[in-house]
Coordinates of C-alpha atoms in Angstrom, one line a residue:
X1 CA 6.3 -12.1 -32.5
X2 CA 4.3 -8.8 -32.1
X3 CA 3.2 -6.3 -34.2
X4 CA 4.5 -2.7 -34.9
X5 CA 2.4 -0.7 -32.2
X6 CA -0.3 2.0 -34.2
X7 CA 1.5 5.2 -34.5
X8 CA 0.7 7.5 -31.4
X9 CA -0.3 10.7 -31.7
X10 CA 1.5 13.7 -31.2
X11 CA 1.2 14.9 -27.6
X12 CA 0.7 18.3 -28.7
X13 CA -2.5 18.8 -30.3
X14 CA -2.7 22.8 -30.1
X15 CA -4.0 24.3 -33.6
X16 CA -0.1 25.5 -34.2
X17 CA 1.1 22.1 -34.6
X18 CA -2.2 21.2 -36.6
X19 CA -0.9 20.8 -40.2
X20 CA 1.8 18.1 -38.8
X21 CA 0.5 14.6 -39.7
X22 CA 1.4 10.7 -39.4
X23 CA 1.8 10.7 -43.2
X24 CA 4.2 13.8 -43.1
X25 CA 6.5 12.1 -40.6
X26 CA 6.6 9.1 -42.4
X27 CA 7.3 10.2 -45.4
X28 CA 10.0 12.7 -43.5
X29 CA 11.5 9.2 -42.0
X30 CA 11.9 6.9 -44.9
X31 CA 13.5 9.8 -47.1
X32 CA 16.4 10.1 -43.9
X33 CA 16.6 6.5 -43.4
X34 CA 15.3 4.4 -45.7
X35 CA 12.3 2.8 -46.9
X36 CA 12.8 -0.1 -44.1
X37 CA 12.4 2.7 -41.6
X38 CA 8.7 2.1 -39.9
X39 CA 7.6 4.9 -37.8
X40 CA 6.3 4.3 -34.2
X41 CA 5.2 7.9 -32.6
X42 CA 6.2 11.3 -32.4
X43 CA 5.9 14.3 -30.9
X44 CA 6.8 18.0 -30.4
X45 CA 9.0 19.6 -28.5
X46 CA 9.7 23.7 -28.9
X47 CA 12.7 24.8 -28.8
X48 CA 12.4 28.5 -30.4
X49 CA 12.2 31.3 -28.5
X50 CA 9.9 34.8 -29.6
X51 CA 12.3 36.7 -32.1
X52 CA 13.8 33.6 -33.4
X53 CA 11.9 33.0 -36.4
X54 CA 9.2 35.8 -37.9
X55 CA 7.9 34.0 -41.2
X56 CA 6.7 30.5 -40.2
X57 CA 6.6 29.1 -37.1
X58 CA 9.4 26.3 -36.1
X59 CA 9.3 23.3 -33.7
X60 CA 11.5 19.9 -34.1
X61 CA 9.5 16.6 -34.1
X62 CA 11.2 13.6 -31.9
X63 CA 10.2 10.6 -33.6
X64 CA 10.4 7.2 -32.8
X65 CA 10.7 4.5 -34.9
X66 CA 11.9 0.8 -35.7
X67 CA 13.8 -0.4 -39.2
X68 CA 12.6 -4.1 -38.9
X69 CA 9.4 -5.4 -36.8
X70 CA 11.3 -6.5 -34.1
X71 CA 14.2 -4.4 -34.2
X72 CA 15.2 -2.2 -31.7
X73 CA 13.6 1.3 -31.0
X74 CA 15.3 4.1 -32.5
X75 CA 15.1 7.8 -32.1
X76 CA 15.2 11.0 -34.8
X77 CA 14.8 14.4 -34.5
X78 CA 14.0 16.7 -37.2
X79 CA 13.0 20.5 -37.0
X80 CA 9.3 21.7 -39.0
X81 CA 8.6 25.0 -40.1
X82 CA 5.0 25.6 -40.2
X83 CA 2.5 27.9 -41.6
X84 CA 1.2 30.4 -38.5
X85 CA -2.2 29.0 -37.8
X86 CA -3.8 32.4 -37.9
X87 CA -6.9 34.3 -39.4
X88 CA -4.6 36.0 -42.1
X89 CA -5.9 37.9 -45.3
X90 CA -5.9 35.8 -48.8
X91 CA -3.4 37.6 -50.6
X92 CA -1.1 36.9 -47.6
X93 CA -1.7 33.3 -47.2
X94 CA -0.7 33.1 -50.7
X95 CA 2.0 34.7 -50.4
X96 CA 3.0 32.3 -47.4
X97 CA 2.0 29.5 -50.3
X98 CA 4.8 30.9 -52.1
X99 CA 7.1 31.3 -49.8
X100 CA 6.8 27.4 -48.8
X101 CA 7.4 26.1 -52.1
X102 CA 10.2 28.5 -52.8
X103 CA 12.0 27.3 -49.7
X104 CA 10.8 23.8 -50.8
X105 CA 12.1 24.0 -53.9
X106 CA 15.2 25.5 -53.0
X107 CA 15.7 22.3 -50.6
X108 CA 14.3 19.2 -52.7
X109 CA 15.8 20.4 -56.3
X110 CA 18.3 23.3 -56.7
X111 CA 20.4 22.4 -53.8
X112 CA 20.6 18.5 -55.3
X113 CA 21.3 19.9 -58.4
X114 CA 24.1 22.4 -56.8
X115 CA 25.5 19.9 -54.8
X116 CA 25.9 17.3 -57.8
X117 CA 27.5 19.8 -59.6
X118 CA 30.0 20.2 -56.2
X119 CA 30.6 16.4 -56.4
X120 CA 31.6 16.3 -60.2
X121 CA 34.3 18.8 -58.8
X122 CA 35.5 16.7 -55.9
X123 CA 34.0 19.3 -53.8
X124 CA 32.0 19.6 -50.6
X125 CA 28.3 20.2 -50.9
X126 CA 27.3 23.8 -49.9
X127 CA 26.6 23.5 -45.9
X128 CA 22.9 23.9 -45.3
X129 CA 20.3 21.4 -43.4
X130 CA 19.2 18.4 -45.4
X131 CA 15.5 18.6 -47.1
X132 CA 13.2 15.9 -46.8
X133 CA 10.0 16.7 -48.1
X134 CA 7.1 19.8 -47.7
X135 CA 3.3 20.1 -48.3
X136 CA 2.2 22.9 -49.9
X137 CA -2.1 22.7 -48.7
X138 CA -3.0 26.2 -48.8
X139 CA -2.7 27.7 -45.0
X140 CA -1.3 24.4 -43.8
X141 CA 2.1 24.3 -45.3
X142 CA 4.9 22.7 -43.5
X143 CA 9.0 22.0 -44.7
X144 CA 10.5 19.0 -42.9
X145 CA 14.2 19.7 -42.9
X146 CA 17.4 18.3 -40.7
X147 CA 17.7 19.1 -37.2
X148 CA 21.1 20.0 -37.1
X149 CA 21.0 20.0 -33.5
X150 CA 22.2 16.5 -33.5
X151 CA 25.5 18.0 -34.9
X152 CA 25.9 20.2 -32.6
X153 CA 25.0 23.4 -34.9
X154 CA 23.5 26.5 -32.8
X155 CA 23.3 30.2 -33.1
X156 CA 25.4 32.5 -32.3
X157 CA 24.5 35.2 -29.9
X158 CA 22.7 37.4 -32.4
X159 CA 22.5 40.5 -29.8
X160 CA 26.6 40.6 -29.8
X161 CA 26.4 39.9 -33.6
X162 CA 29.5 38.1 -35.4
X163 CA 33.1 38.9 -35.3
X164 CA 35.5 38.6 -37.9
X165 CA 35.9 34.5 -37.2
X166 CA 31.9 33.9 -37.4
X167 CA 31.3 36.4 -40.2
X168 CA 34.4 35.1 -42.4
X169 CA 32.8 31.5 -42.3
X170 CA 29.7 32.9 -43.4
X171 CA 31.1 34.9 -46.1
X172 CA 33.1 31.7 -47.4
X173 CA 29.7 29.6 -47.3
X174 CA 28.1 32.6 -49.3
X175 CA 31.2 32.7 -51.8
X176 CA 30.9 28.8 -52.4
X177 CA 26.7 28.4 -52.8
X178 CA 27.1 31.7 -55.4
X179 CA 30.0 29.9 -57.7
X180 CA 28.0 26.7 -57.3
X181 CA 25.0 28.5 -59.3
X182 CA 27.3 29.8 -61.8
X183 CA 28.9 26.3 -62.3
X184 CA 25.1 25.0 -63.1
X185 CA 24.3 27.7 -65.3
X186 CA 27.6 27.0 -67.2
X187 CA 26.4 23.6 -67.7
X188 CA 23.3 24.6 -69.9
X189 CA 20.9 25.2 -66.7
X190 CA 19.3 28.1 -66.3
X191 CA 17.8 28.6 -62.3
X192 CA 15.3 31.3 -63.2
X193 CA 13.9 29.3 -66.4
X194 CA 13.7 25.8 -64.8
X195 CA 12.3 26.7 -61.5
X196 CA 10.6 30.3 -61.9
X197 CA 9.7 29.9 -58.3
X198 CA 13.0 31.7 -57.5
X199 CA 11.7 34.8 -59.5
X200 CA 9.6 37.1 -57.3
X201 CA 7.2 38.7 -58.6
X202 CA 6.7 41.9 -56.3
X203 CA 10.3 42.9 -57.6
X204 CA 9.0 42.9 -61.2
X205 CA 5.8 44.9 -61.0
X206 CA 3.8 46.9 -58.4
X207 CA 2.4 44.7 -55.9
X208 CA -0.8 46.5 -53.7
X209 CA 0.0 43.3 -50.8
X210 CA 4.0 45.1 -50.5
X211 CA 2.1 48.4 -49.3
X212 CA 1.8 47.1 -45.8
X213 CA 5.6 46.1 -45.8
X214 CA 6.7 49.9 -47.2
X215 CA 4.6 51.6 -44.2
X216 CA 6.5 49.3 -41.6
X217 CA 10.1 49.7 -43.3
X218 CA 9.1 53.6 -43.4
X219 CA 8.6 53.3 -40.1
X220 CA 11.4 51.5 -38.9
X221 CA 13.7 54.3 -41.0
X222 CA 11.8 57.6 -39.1
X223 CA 12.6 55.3 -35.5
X224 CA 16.5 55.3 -36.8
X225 CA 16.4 58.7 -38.2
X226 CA 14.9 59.8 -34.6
X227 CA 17.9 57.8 -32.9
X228 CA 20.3 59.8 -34.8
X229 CA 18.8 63.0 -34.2
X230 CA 19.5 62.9 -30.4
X231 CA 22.9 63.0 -31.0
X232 CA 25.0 65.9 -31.8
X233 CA 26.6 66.8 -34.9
X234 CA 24.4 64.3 -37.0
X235 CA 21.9 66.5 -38.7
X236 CA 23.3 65.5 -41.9
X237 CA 23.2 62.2 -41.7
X238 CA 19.2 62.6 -40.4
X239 CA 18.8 64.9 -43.1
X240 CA 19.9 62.4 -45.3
X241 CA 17.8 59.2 -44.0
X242 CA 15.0 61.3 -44.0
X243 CA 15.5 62.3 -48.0
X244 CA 16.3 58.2 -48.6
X245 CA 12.8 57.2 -46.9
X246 CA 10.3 57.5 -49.5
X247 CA 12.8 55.5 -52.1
X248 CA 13.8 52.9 -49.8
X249 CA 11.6 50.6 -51.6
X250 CA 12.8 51.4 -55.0
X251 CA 16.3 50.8 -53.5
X252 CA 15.6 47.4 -52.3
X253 CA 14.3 46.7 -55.6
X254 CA 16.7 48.0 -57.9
X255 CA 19.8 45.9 -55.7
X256 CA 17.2 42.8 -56.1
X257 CA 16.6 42.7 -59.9
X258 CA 18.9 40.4 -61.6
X259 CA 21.1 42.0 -63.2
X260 CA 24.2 40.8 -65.5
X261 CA 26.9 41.8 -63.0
X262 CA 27.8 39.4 -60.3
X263 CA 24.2 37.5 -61.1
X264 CA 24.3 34.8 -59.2
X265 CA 22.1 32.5 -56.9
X266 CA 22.0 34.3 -53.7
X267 CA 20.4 33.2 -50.1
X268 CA 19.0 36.5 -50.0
X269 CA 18.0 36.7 -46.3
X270 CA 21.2 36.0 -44.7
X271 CA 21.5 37.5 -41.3
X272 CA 22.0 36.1 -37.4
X273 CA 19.2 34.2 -37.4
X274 CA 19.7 32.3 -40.3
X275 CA 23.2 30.7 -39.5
X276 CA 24.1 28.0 -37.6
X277 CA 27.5 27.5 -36.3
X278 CA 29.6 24.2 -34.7
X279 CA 31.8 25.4 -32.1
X280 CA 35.4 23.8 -31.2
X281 CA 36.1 22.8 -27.4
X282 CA 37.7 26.7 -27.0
X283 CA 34.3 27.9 -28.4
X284 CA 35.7 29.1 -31.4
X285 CA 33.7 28.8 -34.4
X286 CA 35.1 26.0 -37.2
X287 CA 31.9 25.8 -39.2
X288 CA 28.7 27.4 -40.4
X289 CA 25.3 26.1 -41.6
X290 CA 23.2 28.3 -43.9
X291 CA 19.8 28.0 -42.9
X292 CA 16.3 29.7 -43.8
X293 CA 16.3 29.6 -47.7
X294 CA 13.2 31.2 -48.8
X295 CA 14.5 34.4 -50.1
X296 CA 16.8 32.8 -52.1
X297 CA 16.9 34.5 -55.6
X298 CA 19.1 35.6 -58.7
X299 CA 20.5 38.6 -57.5
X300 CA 24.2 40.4 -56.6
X301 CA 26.6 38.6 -54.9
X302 CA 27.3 42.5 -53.4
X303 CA 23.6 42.4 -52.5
X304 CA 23.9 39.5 -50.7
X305 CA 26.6 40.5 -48.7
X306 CA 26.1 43.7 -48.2
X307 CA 23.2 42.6 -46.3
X308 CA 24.5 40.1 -44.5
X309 CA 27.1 42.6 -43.7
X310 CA 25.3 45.6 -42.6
X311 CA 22.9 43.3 -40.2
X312 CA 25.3 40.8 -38.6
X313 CA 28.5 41.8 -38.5
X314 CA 29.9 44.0 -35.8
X315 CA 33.2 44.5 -36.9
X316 CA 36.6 44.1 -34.7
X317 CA 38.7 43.2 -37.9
X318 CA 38.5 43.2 -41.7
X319 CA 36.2 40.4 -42.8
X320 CA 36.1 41.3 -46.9
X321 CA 39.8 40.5 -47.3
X322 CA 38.8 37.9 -49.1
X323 CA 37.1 39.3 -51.6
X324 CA 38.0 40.4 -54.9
X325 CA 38.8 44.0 -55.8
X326 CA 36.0 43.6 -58.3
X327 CA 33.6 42.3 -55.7
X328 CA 34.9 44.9 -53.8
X329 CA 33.5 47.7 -55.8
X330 CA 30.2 45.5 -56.4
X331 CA 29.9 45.6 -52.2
X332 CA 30.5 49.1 -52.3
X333 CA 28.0 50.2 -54.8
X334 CA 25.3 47.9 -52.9
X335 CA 26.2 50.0 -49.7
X336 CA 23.0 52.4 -49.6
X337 CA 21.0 48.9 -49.5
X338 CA 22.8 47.4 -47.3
X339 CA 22.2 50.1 -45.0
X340 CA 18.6 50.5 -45.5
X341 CA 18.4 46.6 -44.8
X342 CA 20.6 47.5 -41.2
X343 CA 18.2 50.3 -40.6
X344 CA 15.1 47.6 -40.9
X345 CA 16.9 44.3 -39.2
X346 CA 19.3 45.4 -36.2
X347 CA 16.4 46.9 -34.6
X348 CA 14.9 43.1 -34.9
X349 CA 18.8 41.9 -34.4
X350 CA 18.5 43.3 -31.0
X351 CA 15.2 42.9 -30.0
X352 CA 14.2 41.5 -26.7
X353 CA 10.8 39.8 -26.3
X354 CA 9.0 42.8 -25.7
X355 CA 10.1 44.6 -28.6
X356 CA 9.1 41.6 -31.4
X357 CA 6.0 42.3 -33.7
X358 CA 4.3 39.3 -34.8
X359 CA 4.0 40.7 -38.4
X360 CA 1.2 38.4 -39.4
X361 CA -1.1 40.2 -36.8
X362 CA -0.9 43.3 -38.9
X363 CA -3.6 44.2 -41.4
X364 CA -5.2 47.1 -43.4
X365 CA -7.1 48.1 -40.5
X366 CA -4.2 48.1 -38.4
X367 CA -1.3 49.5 -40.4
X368 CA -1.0 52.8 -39.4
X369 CA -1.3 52.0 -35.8
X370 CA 1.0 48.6 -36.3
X371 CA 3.7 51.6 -38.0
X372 CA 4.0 54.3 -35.3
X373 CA 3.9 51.6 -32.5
X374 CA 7.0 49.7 -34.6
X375 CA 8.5 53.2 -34.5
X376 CA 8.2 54.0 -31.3
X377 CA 9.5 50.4 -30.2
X378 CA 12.9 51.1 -32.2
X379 CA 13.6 55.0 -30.7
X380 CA 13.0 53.2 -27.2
X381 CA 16.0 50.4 -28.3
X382 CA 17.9 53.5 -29.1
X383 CA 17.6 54.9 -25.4
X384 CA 18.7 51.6 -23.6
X385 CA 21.6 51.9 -21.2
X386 CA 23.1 49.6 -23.3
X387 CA 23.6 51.5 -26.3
X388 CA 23.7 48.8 -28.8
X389 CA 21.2 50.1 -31.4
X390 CA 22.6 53.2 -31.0
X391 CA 26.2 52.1 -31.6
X392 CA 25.3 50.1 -34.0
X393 CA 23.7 52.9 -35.9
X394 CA 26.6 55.3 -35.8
X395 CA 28.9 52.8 -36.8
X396 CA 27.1 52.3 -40.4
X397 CA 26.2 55.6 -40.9
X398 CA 29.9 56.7 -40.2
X399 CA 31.0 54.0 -43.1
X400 CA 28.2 55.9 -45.0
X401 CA 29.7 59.5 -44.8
X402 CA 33.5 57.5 -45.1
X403 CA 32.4 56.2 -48.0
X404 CA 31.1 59.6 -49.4
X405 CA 27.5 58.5 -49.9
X406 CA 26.2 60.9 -47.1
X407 CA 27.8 64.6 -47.3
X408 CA 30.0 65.4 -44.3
X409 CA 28.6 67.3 -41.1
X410 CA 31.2 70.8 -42.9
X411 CA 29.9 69.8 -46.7
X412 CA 26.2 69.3 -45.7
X413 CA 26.5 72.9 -43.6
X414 CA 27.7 75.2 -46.7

């Protein structure tokens, strides 16, 4: 009889895969497949491209393993988001901190507690990845979640963004997570009061580490405000994003605050990037993953939507016919942030490789620079041959003026 070989180290020993470790992936093992589940070796293998994920950095771990000492060798995959192994300031590296054991939390407790509350229903647990465990070390942080992969879960093309079929499975996932968060508040548990991780703080007073964010999302405002301007007939609508700017972040916070009307647990960063979809054999999506959870929050339904909405969906048919005429009006009155949230992500929708900012390389020093280099990024995207941006941008801002939040081209004139 032999022995269980000495794990192996990873093959990849570059500083980003640095906060990975033997005990991580063990413990990431046993809690998918039992405590008889010895691991053997593992390593890394990318599979991310640049634009595909901004706040962490995300790899999937093939490990090998064995569930008896002589059993046969058996294989697991499992995707890691890591901490970006990068000189960063303190108050950002905390904030990072946070963001981990938000999304950690999210995974490892509320979901469980969700999803229990689904069962007791005889219903279907809300369709995310599977959690399996995170470490929180300061500037080492890493989330071991389900690599869903090896269920034939992928992305959609986030560059043609969703039609009516991908954007109503998303929309129905939203629906079901939200009334799941109501059901566990009705029985006696409140989300904000027993895990006040999901409260953030930068919505509830003025935070000096946002200041960086509000010069970039200024900046990314004046690039779409510059896009419009080239065409004709859209001074009002120019006029009008250039009179929103300054209260952009008041907007964002005033849609975020939990309020009594539609309050409910929201994903709160749900755009291309952070669905997964199973395709049938006509390539016709059937099913949708929600992935991504750290800037889940108590917030609007509307909110959420709405900003799913105005940075995924590119229309072709009438996806909020399912929604209530209530919800309806909620969606409506979150309109102005959903279209400050399209003015900020279709530009990094539609970015190619060239056009992505690593975010994390930005600091005090570099702001201003970072701001009018970001700006001038997006009016380029506006003058591609292929329009996109530009499309994309006339389409919301003709919903805006439709709507009657921005004054007609004959009102705006007088």
């Amino acid at each position: 009889m032999t022995d269980v070989p000495e794990v192996a180290e990873a093959e990849d020993t570059t500083k980003k895969y640095g906060p990975l470790t033997d005990d991580l992936l063990r413990n990431t093992l046993r809690k998918d497949k039992g405590d008889a589940a010895e691991l053997v070796s593992w390593k890394c293998e990318d599979f991310t491209k640049k634009g595909d994920n901004y706040a962490s950095f995300v790899t999937s771990v093939k490990v090998q393993y064995r569930e008896a000492k002589e059993g046969a060798l058996k294989e697991a995959s499992y995707v890691a988001k890591i901490a970006h192994q990068m000189e960063m300031e303190t108050k950002f590296r905390s904030i990072m901190n946070e963001v981990f054991e938000k999304e950690g939390c999210c995974f490892l407790e509320i979901l469980p507690k969700m999803n229990q509350a689904m069962r007791e229903l005889h219903l279907d647990a809300i369709r995310t990845a599977e959690g399996y465990c995170v470490s929180l070390e300061l500037g080492k942080e890493v989330l071991m979640v389900e690599d869903l992969r090896a269920r034939h879960f992928k992305m959609c093309d986030r560059r043609r963004g969703m039609d009516v079929l991908h954007a109503t499975l998303v929309l129905k996932e939203l629906g079901r997570m939200h009334a799941a968060s109501l059901v566990v508040e009705k029985l006696g548990c409140s989300l904000t009061e027993t895990w006040p991780v999901i409260v953030e703080k930068w919505l509830h007073s003025e935070d000096s580490s946002m200041d960086m964010f509000i010069k970039i999302m200024a900046a990314q405002i004046e690039g779409a405000a510059m896009i419009m301007e080239k065409i004709p007939k859209y001074e009002h609508v120019v006029e009008w994003i250039r009179e929103l700017k300054p209260r952009a972040m008041q907007i964002f916070k005033d849609a975020l605050l939990q309020g009594l009307k539609f309050s409910v647990l929201t994903h709160g960063d749900c755009w291309s990037n952070n669905v997964l979809f199973r395709y049938d054999a006509e390539g016709a999506p059937v099913e949708v993953m929600l992935v991504d959870l750290q800037g889940m929050r108590m917030a609007s339904a509307g909110a959420d939507l709405s900003y799913f909405l105005y940075s995924s969906f590119t229309g072709g048919g009438d996806a909020c016919s399912l929604l209530s005429e209530e919800l309806l009006q909620e969606l409506r009155d979150k309109m102005t942030f959903g279209c400050v949230s399209g003015m900020i992500l279709a530009p990094i929708v539609l970015s190619e490789e060239q056009d992505v900012v690593g975010f994390f390389d930005i600091s005090e020093e570099t702001i201003d620079k970072s701001s009018q280099e970001r700006q001038e990024i997006v009016t380029r995207m506006g003058e591609r041959g292929d329009g996109q941006l530009r499309d994309r941008f006339l389409s919301m801002f003709d919903e805006m003026v439709e709507a009657g939040i921005v004054s007609r081209a004959d009102a705006a004139a007088q």
